[in-house]
mmCIF file of C-alpha atoms in Angstrom:
data_model
loop_
_atom_site.group_PDB
_atom_site.id
_atom_site.type_symbol
_atom_site.label_atom_id
_atom_site.label_comp_id
_atom_site.label_asym_id
_atom_site.label_seq_id
_atom_site.Cartn_x
_atom_site.Cartn_y
_atom_site.Cartn_z
ATOM 1 C CA UNK A 1 0.048 -0.107 0.014
ATOM 2 C CA UNK A 2 1.517 3.286 -1.205
ATOM 3 C CA UNK A 3 1.999 5.699 2.088
ATOM 4 C CA UNK A 4 -0.580 8.515 2.737
ATOM 5 C CA UNK A 5 0.082 11.892 3.222
ATOM 6 C CA UNK A 6 -1.618 13.535 5.846
ATOM 7 C CA UNK A 7 -2.316 16.842 5.795
ATOM 8 C CA UNK A 8 -3.294 18.178 9.670
ATOM 9 C CA UNK A 9 -3.976 22.219 10.124
ATOM 10 C CA UNK A 10 -3.229 22.790 13.566
ATOM 11 C CA UNK A 11 -0.214 22.658 15.486
ATOM 12 C CA UNK A 12 -1.683 22.619 19.467
ATOM 13 C CA UNK A 13 -2.181 19.488 21.659
ATOM 14 C CA UNK A 14 -4.909 18.103 19.639
ATOM 15 C CA UNK A 15 -3.477 18.164 16.285
ATOM 16 C CA UNK A 16 -0.039 17.174 17.670
ATOM 17 C CA UNK A 17 -1.040 14.601 19.265
ATOM 18 C CA UNK A 18 -2.611 13.184 16.153
ATOM 19 C CA UNK A 19 0.062 13.552 13.860
ATOM 20 C CA UNK A 20 2.462 11.722 16.039
ATOM 21 C CA UNK A 21 -0.439 9.165 16.227
ATOM 22 C CA UNK A 22 -0.247 9.513 12.809
ATOM 23 C CA UNK A 23 3.662 9.301 12.116
ATOM 24 C CA UNK A 24 3.862 5.973 14.407
ATOM 25 C CA UNK A 25 1.252 4.203 11.578
ATOM 26 C CA UNK A 26 3.350 5.082 8.655
ATOM 27 C CA UNK A 27 2.056 8.201 7.531
ATOM 28 C CA UNK A 28 3.383 10.586 5.679
ATOM 29 C CA UNK A 29 2.421 14.120 7.856
ATOM 30 C CA UNK A 30 2.461 17.762 7.135
ATOM 31 C CA UNK A 31 1.182 19.547 10.091
ATOM 32 C CA UNK A 32 0.024 23.484 9.571
ATOM 33 C CA UNK A 33 0.539 25.546 12.375
ATOM 34 C CA UNK A 34 -0.423 29.178 12.594
ATOM 35 C CA UNK A 35 1.526 29.429 16.073
ATOM 36 C CA UNK A 36 0.983 31.191 18.749
ATOM 37 C CA UNK A 37 -0.758 34.563 17.237
ATOM 38 C CA UNK A 38 -3.587 32.242 16.802
ATOM 39 C CA UNK A 39 -6.194 31.537 19.303
ATOM 40 C CA UNK A 40 -4.174 28.615 21.055
ATOM 41 C CA UNK A 41 -5.866 26.779 23.636
ATOM 42 C CA UNK A 42 -3.011 24.537 24.702
ATOM 43 C CA UNK A 43 -0.686 27.562 25.859
ATOM 44 C CA UNK A 44 -4.166 27.973 28.619
ATOM 45 C CA UNK A 45 -4.398 24.832 29.360
ATOM 46 C CA UNK A 46 -5.165 23.801 32.977
ATOM 47 C CA UNK A 47 -2.659 20.696 32.244
ATOM 48 C CA UNK A 48 -5.828 17.732 33.983
ATOM 49 C CA UNK A 49 -5.709 14.306 32.951
ATOM 50 C CA UNK A 50 -9.301 14.260 34.291
ATOM 51 C CA UNK A 51 -12.331 12.055 33.927
ATOM 52 C CA UNK A 52 -14.112 12.131 37.399
ATOM 53 C CA UNK A 53 -17.923 13.798 37.032
ATOM 54 C CA UNK A 54 -17.192 13.912 32.740
ATOM 55 C CA UNK A 55 -20.355 12.396 30.544
ATOM 56 C CA UNK A 56 -23.095 12.852 32.687
ATOM 57 C CA UNK A 57 -25.510 13.592 29.548
ATOM 58 C CA UNK A 58 -23.124 11.854 27.789
ATOM 59 C CA UNK A 59 -21.809 8.223 29.109
ATOM 60 C CA UNK A 60 -19.663 7.083 26.012
ATOM 61 C CA UNK A 61 -17.563 10.427 26.326
ATOM 62 C CA UNK A 62 -16.893 9.510 30.341
ATOM 63 C CA UNK A 63 -16.134 6.250 28.782
ATOM 64 C CA UNK A 64 -14.270 7.627 25.982
ATOM 65 C CA UNK A 65 -12.256 9.944 28.806
ATOM 66 C CA UNK A 66 -11.866 7.177 31.080
ATOM 67 C CA UNK A 67 -10.150 5.019 27.828
ATOM 68 C CA UNK A 68 -7.603 7.900 27.552
ATOM 69 C CA UNK A 69 -6.558 7.976 31.080
ATOM 70 C CA UNK A 70 -5.681 4.904 30.874
ATOM 71 C CA UNK A 71 -3.636 4.949 28.069
ATOM 72 C CA UNK A 72 -1.692 7.800 28.976
ATOM 73 C CA UNK A 73 1.406 6.316 30.601
ATOM 74 C CA UNK A 74 1.981 4.692 27.758
ATOM 75 C CA UNK A 75 1.929 7.853 26.002
ATOM 76 C CA UNK A 76 3.978 9.568 29.299
ATOM 77 C CA UNK A 77 6.608 7.052 28.685
ATOM 78 C CA UNK A 78 6.953 6.438 24.880
ATOM 79 C CA UNK A 79 7.223 10.853 24.627
ATOM 80 C CA UNK A 80 9.823 9.739 27.431
ATOM 81 C CA UNK A 81 11.547 7.493 25.996
ATOM 82 C CA UNK A 82 11.916 9.106 22.178
ATOM 83 C CA UNK A 83 12.969 12.634 22.995
ATOM 84 C CA UNK A 84 14.450 12.579 26.689
ATOM 85 C CA UNK A 85 11.291 14.721 28.017
ATOM 86 C CA UNK A 86 9.782 14.081 31.128
ATOM 87 C CA UNK A 87 5.792 15.827 30.720
ATOM 88 C CA UNK A 88 5.661 15.253 34.363
ATOM 89 C CA UNK A 89 2.740 12.855 34.305
ATOM 90 C CA UNK A 90 1.339 11.942 37.989
ATOM 91 C CA UNK A 91 -1.869 10.157 38.581
ATOM 92 C CA UNK A 92 -2.125 9.798 42.200
ATOM 93 C CA UNK A 93 -5.841 10.421 41.810
ATOM 94 C CA UNK A 94 -8.135 13.684 41.573
ATOM 95 C CA UNK A 95 -9.938 15.576 44.371
ATOM 96 C CA UNK A 96 -12.976 17.663 43.954
ATOM 97 C CA UNK A 97 -13.876 19.695 46.829
ATOM 98 C CA UNK A 98 -17.352 21.312 47.947
ATOM 99 C CA UNK A 99 -17.561 24.471 50.160
ATOM 100 C CA UNK A 100 -21.355 23.068 51.359
ATOM 101 C CA UNK A 101 -22.985 20.228 52.043
ATOM 102 C CA UNK A 102 -25.554 21.126 49.306
ATOM 103 C CA UNK A 103 -22.424 21.337 46.673
ATOM 104 C CA UNK A 104 -21.579 17.826 47.929
ATOM 105 C CA UNK A 105 -24.801 15.660 47.262
ATOM 106 C CA UNK A 106 -24.581 17.427 44.289
ATOM 107 C CA UNK A 107 -21.353 16.313 42.988
ATOM 108 C CA UNK A 108 -22.001 12.880 44.483
ATOM 109 C CA UNK A 109 -25.289 12.589 42.579
ATOM 110 C CA UNK A 110 -23.586 13.136 39.551
ATOM 111 C CA UNK A 111 -21.249 10.870 39.664
ATOM 112 C CA UNK A 112 -23.773 7.872 41.188
ATOM 113 C CA UNK A 113 -25.604 8.324 37.749
ATOM 114 C CA UNK A 114 -22.607 7.839 36.221
ATOM 115 C CA UNK A 115 -21.423 5.156 37.675
ATOM 116 C CA UNK A 116 -25.047 3.764 37.294
ATOM 117 C CA UNK A 117 -24.703 4.072 33.661
ATOM 118 C CA UNK A 118 -20.995 1.946 33.864
ATOM 119 C CA UNK A 119 -19.763 -0.256 34.675
ATOM 120 C CA UNK A 120 -16.967 -0.185 37.757
ATOM 121 C CA UNK A 121 -17.063 3.576 37.414
ATOM 122 C CA UNK A 122 -14.413 4.685 40.466
ATOM 123 C CA UNK A 123 -14.966 7.492 42.828
ATOM 124 C CA UNK A 124 -15.521 7.697 46.597
ATOM 125 C CA UNK A 125 -16.725 10.192 48.517
ATOM 126 C CA UNK A 126 -14.253 11.673 50.752
ATOM 127 C CA UNK A 127 -15.216 13.103 54.668
ATOM 128 C CA UNK A 128 -14.002 16.049 56.080
ATOM 129 C CA UNK A 129 -11.564 14.296 58.978
ATOM 130 C CA UNK A 130 -10.297 11.914 55.791
ATOM 131 C CA UNK A 131 -9.719 14.320 54.073
ATOM 132 C CA UNK A 132 -8.111 16.584 56.449
ATOM 133 C CA UNK A 133 -5.573 13.836 57.053
ATOM 134 C CA UNK A 134 -4.765 13.528 52.997
ATOM 135 C CA UNK A 135 -4.562 17.290 52.560
ATOM 136 C CA UNK A 136 -3.473 18.864 55.583
ATOM 137 C CA UNK A 137 -3.474 22.407 54.488
ATOM 138 C CA UNK A 138 -7.394 22.164 53.317
ATOM 139 C CA UNK A 139 -9.651 25.296 55.218
ATOM 140 C CA UNK A 140 -11.835 24.631 57.298
ATOM 141 C CA UNK A 141 -14.348 25.615 55.009
ATOM 142 C CA UNK A 142 -14.354 22.596 53.175
ATOM 143 C CA UNK A 143 -17.245 20.246 54.404
ATOM 144 C CA UNK A 144 -15.922 17.078 51.701
ATOM 145 C CA UNK A 145 -14.489 15.847 48.436
ATOM 146 C CA UNK A 146 -15.216 13.341 46.148
ATOM 147 C CA UNK A 147 -11.923 11.452 45.059
ATOM 148 C CA UNK A 148 -11.737 9.719 41.074
ATOM 149 C CA UNK A 149 -8.812 7.316 41.758
ATOM 150 C CA UNK A 150 -7.951 7.202 37.598
ATOM 151 C CA UNK A 151 -7.014 10.923 37.799
ATOM 152 C CA UNK A 152 -4.002 12.827 37.317
ATOM 153 C CA UNK A 153 -2.119 16.155 35.713
ATOM 154 C CA UNK A 154 1.211 16.477 33.326
ATOM 155 C CA UNK A 155 2.502 20.111 33.000
ATOM 156 C CA UNK A 156 0.690 20.521 29.348
ATOM 157 C CA UNK A 157 4.198 22.784 27.679
ATOM 158 C CA UNK A 158 6.565 19.844 28.083
ATOM 159 C CA UNK A 159 3.852 17.572 26.528
ATOM 160 C CA UNK A 160 3.210 20.304 24.121
ATOM 161 C CA UNK A 161 7.077 20.706 23.525
ATOM 162 C CA UNK A 162 7.006 16.497 23.644
ATOM 163 C CA UNK A 163 5.009 16.497 20.788
ATOM 164 C CA UNK A 164 6.209 18.885 18.295
ATOM 165 C CA UNK A 165 10.013 17.106 19.466
ATOM 166 C CA UNK A 166 8.901 14.099 18.464
ATOM 167 C CA UNK A 167 7.127 15.047 15.701
ATOM 168 C CA UNK A 168 10.224 16.103 13.504
ATOM 169 C CA UNK A 169 12.353 13.239 15.211
ATOM 170 C CA UNK A 170 9.906 10.686 13.122
ATOM 171 C CA UNK A 171 10.397 12.541 10.134
ATOM 172 C CA UNK A 172 7.460 15.428 10.689
ATOM 173 C CA UNK A 173 6.973 18.177 8.140
ATOM 174 C CA UNK A 174 5.851 21.434 9.820
ATOM 175 C CA UNK A 175 4.437 24.499 7.774
ATOM 176 C CA UNK A 176 4.474 26.937 10.919
ATOM 177 C CA UNK A 177 3.410 31.332 10.559
ATOM 178 C CA UNK A 178 0.376 31.147 8.263
ATOM 179 C CA UNK A 179 -3.363 30.535 8.715
ATOM 180 C CA UNK A 180 -4.693 27.747 6.541
ATOM 181 C CA UNK A 181 -6.864 29.731 3.960
ATOM 182 C CA UNK A 182 -8.816 27.326 1.800
ATOM 183 C CA UNK A 183 -9.342 23.787 1.673
ATOM 184 C CA UNK A 184 -10.590 22.359 -1.916
ATOM 185 C CA UNK A 185 -11.452 18.748 -2.902
ATOM 186 C CA UNK A 186 -9.830 17.419 -5.687
ATOM 187 C CA UNK A 187 -11.092 14.053 -7.721
ATOM 188 C CA UNK A 188 -8.247 11.966 -5.518
ATOM 189 C CA UNK A 189 -6.871 13.857 -2.075
ATOM 190 C CA UNK A 190 -6.684 17.864 -1.071
ATOM 191 C CA UNK A 191 -5.108 21.191 -1.888
ATOM 192 C CA UNK A 192 -4.511 22.980 1.439
ATOM 193 C CA UNK A 193 -3.591 26.487 0.847
ATOM 194 C CA UNK A 194 -2.103 28.891 2.989
ATOM 195 C CA UNK A 195 -0.776 31.324 0.827
ATOM 196 C CA UNK A 196 1.246 28.400 -0.903
ATOM 197 C CA UNK A 197 -0.587 25.142 -1.761
ATOM 198 C CA UNK A 198 0.279 21.574 -1.026
ATOM 199 C CA UNK A 199 -1.258 18.421 -1.913
ATOM 200 C CA UNK A 200 -2.486 16.062 0.682
ATOM 201 C CA UNK A 201 -4.016 12.534 0.376
ATOM 202 C CA UNK A 202 -6.181 13.145 3.558
ATOM 203 C CA UNK A 203 -6.613 15.966 6.171
ATOM 204 C CA UNK A 204 -7.796 16.334 9.497
ATOM 205 C CA UNK A 205 -8.848 20.075 10.717
ATOM 206 C CA UNK A 206 -7.834 19.964 14.353
ATOM 207 C CA UNK A 207 -7.277 23.702 14.453
ATOM 208 C CA UNK A 208 -9.546 24.571 17.360
ATOM 209 C CA UNK A 209 -11.469 27.838 16.445
ATOM 210 C CA UNK A 210 -10.465 27.800 12.877
ATOM 211 C CA UNK A 211 -12.555 24.629 12.233
ATOM 212 C CA UNK A 212 -15.681 26.949 12.504
ATOM 213 C CA UNK A 213 -14.162 28.199 8.866
ATOM 214 C CA UNK A 214 -12.497 25.404 7.345
ATOM 215 C CA UNK A 215 -14.802 22.634 8.106
ATOM 216 C CA UNK A 216 -17.936 23.966 4.870
ATOM 217 C CA UNK A 217 -15.059 23.376 2.803
ATOM 218 C CA UNK A 218 -14.829 20.124 2.934
ATOM 219 C CA UNK A 219 -18.755 19.124 4.080
ATOM 220 C CA UNK A 220 -18.423 18.976 7.251
ATOM 221 C CA UNK A 221 -19.700 21.125 10.486
ATOM 222 C CA UNK A 222 -17.628 22.577 13.224
ATOM 223 C CA UNK A 223 -20.210 25.040 15.526
ATOM 224 C CA UNK A 224 -17.919 25.306 17.908
ATOM 225 C CA UNK A 225 -17.423 28.971 19.617
ATOM 226 C CA UNK A 226 -14.950 30.067 21.980
ATOM 227 C CA UNK A 227 -15.202 30.125 26.632
ATOM 228 C CA UNK A 228 -12.561 32.102 28.832
ATOM 229 C CA UNK A 229 -11.040 30.645 31.163
ATOM 230 C CA UNK A 230 -8.322 32.210 33.081
ATOM 231 C CA UNK A 231 -5.114 31.047 35.129
ATOM 232 C CA UNK A 232 -2.918 32.615 37.067
ATOM 233 C CA UNK A 233 -0.082 30.454 38.784
ATOM 234 C CA UNK A 234 2.251 31.236 42.255
ATOM 235 C CA UNK A 235 5.365 32.300 43.516
ATOM 236 C CA UNK A 236 7.063 28.944 44.176
ATOM 237 C CA UNK A 237 5.816 27.229 47.789
ATOM 238 C CA UNK A 238 6.742 24.283 50.114
ATOM 239 C CA UNK A 239 5.265 21.082 49.014
ATOM 240 C CA UNK A 240 1.835 20.868 50.512
ATOM 241 C CA UNK A 241 -0.999 19.554 47.533
ATOM 242 C CA UNK A 242 0.312 16.101 46.447
ATOM 243 C CA UNK A 243 -3.578 15.441 44.609
ATOM 244 C CA UNK A 244 -4.322 17.614 41.710
ATOM 245 C CA UNK A 245 -7.685 19.507 42.287
ATOM 246 C CA UNK A 246 -10.696 21.046 39.221
ATOM 247 C CA UNK A 247 -9.279 24.272 41.212
ATOM 248 C CA UNK A 248 -5.677 24.458 42.409
ATOM 249 C CA UNK A 249 -2.443 21.974 41.071
ATOM 250 C CA UNK A 250 0.531 22.256 42.234
ATOM 251 C CA UNK A 251 2.950 21.905 39.518
ATOM 252 C CA UNK A 252 6.381 19.631 40.031
ATOM 253 C CA UNK A 253 8.457 22.712 40.089
ATOM 254 C CA UNK A 254 6.474 24.658 43.215
ATOM 255 C CA UNK A 255 3.925 27.150 41.664
ATOM 256 C CA UNK A 256 0.593 26.603 42.358
ATOM 257 C CA UNK A 257 -2.038 26.857 39.325
ATOM 258 C CA UNK A 258 -5.704 28.513 40.250
ATOM 259 C CA UNK A 259 -8.120 28.536 37.478
ATOM 260 C CA UNK A 260 -11.518 27.327 37.422
ATOM 261 C CA UNK A 261 -13.481 30.324 35.266
ATOM 262 C CA UNK A 262 -15.694 30.137 31.905
ATOM 263 C CA UNK A 263 -17.334 33.116 30.972
ATOM 264 C CA UNK A 264 -19.094 34.004 26.910
ATOM 265 C CA UNK A 265 -16.448 36.680 26.363
ATOM 266 C CA UNK A 266 -16.267 36.049 22.472
ATOM 267 C CA UNK A 267 -12.663 36.681 21.071
ATOM 268 C CA UNK A 268 -11.549 38.342 23.708
ATOM 269 C CA UNK A 269 -8.319 36.558 25.743
ATOM 270 C CA UNK A 270 -7.245 39.340 28.170
ATOM 271 C CA UNK A 271 -7.616 39.151 31.571
ATOM 272 C CA UNK A 272 -9.876 40.839 33.853
ATOM 273 C CA UNK A 273 -9.281 41.468 37.247
ATOM 274 C CA UNK A 274 -12.808 40.090 38.637
ATOM 275 C CA UNK A 275 -12.589 36.857 37.319
ATOM 276 C CA UNK A 276 -8.973 36.980 38.751
ATOM 277 C CA UNK A 277 -10.156 38.257 42.473
ATOM 278 C CA UNK A 278 -13.185 35.702 42.377
ATOM 279 C CA UNK A 279 -11.117 32.496 41.798
ATOM 280 C CA UNK A 280 -7.946 33.337 44.097
ATOM 281 C CA UNK A 281 -10.670 33.932 46.356
ATOM 282 C CA UNK A 282 -12.059 30.525 46.152
ATOM 283 C CA UNK A 283 -8.375 29.168 46.283
ATOM 284 C CA UNK A 284 -8.139 30.594 49.738
ATOM 285 C CA UNK A 285 -10.866 29.822 50.855
ATOM 286 C CA UNK A 286 -9.698 25.868 49.809
ATOM 287 C CA UNK A 287 -6.214 26.585 50.742
ATOM 288 C CA UNK A 288 -5.895 29.521 53.115
ATOM 289 C CA UNK A 289 -1.949 29.486 53.043
ATOM 290 C CA UNK A 290 -2.422 31.061 49.507
ATOM 291 C CA UNK A 291 -3.481 33.681 50.859
ATOM 292 C CA UNK A 292 0.261 35.654 51.661
ATOM 293 C CA UNK A 293 1.770 33.896 48.231
ATOM 294 C CA UNK A 294 2.103 35.882 45.466
ATOM 295 C CA UNK A 295 1.018 35.645 42.082
ATOM 296 C CA UNK A 296 4.017 35.499 39.656
ATOM 297 C CA UNK A 297 1.599 35.281 36.805
ATOM 298 C CA UNK A 298 -1.820 35.213 34.967
ATOM 299 C CA UNK A 299 -3.312 34.630 31.716
ATOM 300 C CA UNK A 300 -6.268 33.559 29.573
ATOM 301 C CA UNK A 301 -7.365 31.760 27.265
ATOM 302 C CA UNK A 302 -10.380 30.376 24.670
ATOM 303 C CA UNK A 303 -11.273 26.779 25.298
ATOM 304 C CA UNK A 304 -13.382 25.511 21.853
ATOM 305 C CA UNK A 305 -16.373 24.193 22.850
ATOM 306 C CA UNK A 306 -19.081 22.470 21.489
ATOM 307 C CA UNK A 307 -22.896 23.426 21.856
ATOM 308 C CA UNK A 308 -23.204 20.592 24.043
ATOM 309 C CA UNK A 309 -19.280 20.677 25.282
ATOM 310 C CA UNK A 310 -18.075 17.199 24.222
ATOM 311 C CA UNK A 311 -16.149 16.417 21.367
ATOM 312 C CA UNK A 312 -16.851 16.013 17.625
ATOM 313 C CA UNK A 313 -15.436 13.545 15.438
ATOM 314 C CA UNK A 314 -16.450 13.219 12.080
ATOM 315 C CA UNK A 315 -15.472 12.134 8.257
ATOM 316 C CA UNK A 316 -16.809 14.139 5.611
ATOM 317 C CA UNK A 317 -19.717 12.106 4.030
ATOM 318 C CA UNK A 318 -19.175 14.371 0.849
ATOM 319 C CA UNK A 319 -15.332 14.389 0.502
ATOM 320 C CA UNK A 320 -14.049 10.983 2.844
ATOM 321 C CA UNK A 321 -10.909 11.884 3.450
ATOM 322 C CA UNK A 322 -11.648 15.380 5.195
ATOM 323 C CA UNK A 323 -11.787 14.753 9.388
ATOM 324 C CA UNK A 324 -13.204 16.942 11.553
ATOM 325 C CA UNK A 325 -11.410 16.181 15.022
ATOM 326 C CA UNK A 326 -12.637 19.582 18.002
ATOM 327 C CA UNK A 327 -12.840 19.164 22.021
ATOM 328 C CA UNK A 328 -11.887 21.514 24.638
ATOM 329 C CA UNK A 329 -9.983 18.976 26.588
ATOM 330 C CA UNK A 330 -6.926 18.333 24.784
ATOM 331 C CA UNK A 331 -4.520 16.912 27.580
ATOM 332 C CA UNK A 332 -6.592 14.535 28.889
ATOM 333 C CA UNK A 333 -7.553 12.953 25.574
ATOM 334 C CA UNK A 334 -4.061 13.545 23.928
ATOM 335 C CA UNK A 335 -3.386 9.601 24.750
ATOM 336 C CA UNK A 336 -6.811 8.513 23.396
ATOM 337 C CA UNK A 337 -6.019 10.601 19.889
ATOM 338 C CA UNK A 338 -2.912 9.197 19.573
ATOM 339 C CA UNK A 339 -3.770 6.181 19.921
ATOM 340 C CA UNK A 340 -7.645 5.371 19.123
ATOM 341 C CA UNK A 341 -7.968 8.654 16.614
ATOM 342 C CA UNK A 342 -4.608 8.283 14.552
ATOM 343 C CA UNK A 343 -5.984 4.545 13.268
ATOM 344 C CA UNK A 344 -9.035 5.423 12.315
ATOM 345 C CA UNK A 345 -7.888 8.423 10.008
ATOM 346 C CA UNK A 346 -5.039 6.019 8.800
ATOM 347 C CA UNK A 347 -6.087 2.494 8.934
ATOM 348 C CA UNK A 348 -10.535 3.215 8.962
ATOM 349 C CA UNK A 349 -10.144 1.093 12.348
ATOM 350 C CA UNK A 350 -13.431 3.066 13.480
ATOM 351 C CA UNK A 351 -12.914 4.072 17.812
ATOM 352 C CA UNK A 352 -15.404 3.102 20.185
ATOM 353 C CA UNK A 353 -17.839 5.531 20.820
ATOM 354 C CA UNK A 354 -17.736 7.474 17.522
ATOM 355 C CA UNK A 355 -20.925 7.606 16.845
ATOM 356 C CA UNK A 356 -21.497 9.756 19.851
ATOM 357 C CA UNK A 357 -19.333 12.338 18.597
ATOM 358 C CA UNK A 358 -20.676 13.003 15.358
ATOM 359 C CA UNK A 359 -21.994 16.616 15.002
ATOM 360 C CA UNK A 360 -25.351 15.321 13.270
ATOM 361 C CA UNK A 361 -26.304 15.203 17.245
ATOM 362 C CA UNK A 362 -27.011 18.218 16.844
ATOM 363 C CA UNK A 363 -29.126 18.616 14.395
ATOM 364 C CA UNK A 364 -31.499 15.884 16.110
ATOM 365 C CA UNK A 365 -31.476 17.538 18.987
ATOM 366 C CA UNK A 366 -32.963 21.220 17.162
ATOM 367 C CA UNK A 367 -35.239 18.488 15.518
ATOM 368 C CA UNK A 368 -36.450 17.196 18.887
#
């Protein structure tokens, strides 16, 4: 069989995980990477490898996410072996704190719902006393937490660097600095135009918010919109938090990363004082020691959100060989993208649960 040339539009975490998986399966791959001038969600990623509570409205997303968390150790091992970069994967389990009994009950109800749908769905409810043993620095307002034993975190910037390094080492070609303007279907393959014209056998749209304009050119639908998240990073402090949480995590260098905001702010990726103040205040309620810790930087980034928040994975019915891959969990799902989606694109081997992630679900919902 002749070597396939696959064009991947997007050089962030989603595109690079796919590109690595495609190269590993014998494809020739060109990545079109607009670079950091784009609204790159990867630069603002919180770094969680997280399945806890995901997929309450779509159980197959919970299954898909869990499969990716299970594949993550092998991905981290491969990247370390091939590049020498330790992406900092740790999966000690993750905690989701509650500041009231009502909040804790809501979290437990959501997880019980998932356990009812998914066999052996793992979680525990951690009461105040045990939580204090696990995390002695937890604040007095915290009444308890839910614990996902398979959750963890990585360094997302190291991950992006490692994916770019392994891509280059395996012979991938990166075309950087110009946005893809047009994708033209041919009788066999596609022309990708970023100011110059490049021909490929297949094309994968992994361009985040840029997918919305490109998808229609190959008969696909990418109804994605931005959702702004803001992140704070503190100075280095003594180790106090072994477990990642949905709001606060301590990175391996010692700094603390804080962020759980979600805003409909259009394409505005600037930070705002009221939101920064809110997330800092909540973090201090969880961990009072943070009150006197200095913030060394903050930033905002735009998540890529579908109407229901779940991924869209689809091959074009009118132009076979054109694929749409979009999601807002580029770190958590990196292993699934490299190990399960890439074989689908390269070889036609459909991954589990694929039917749940087609864009047609939005049309069906509207019709209903």
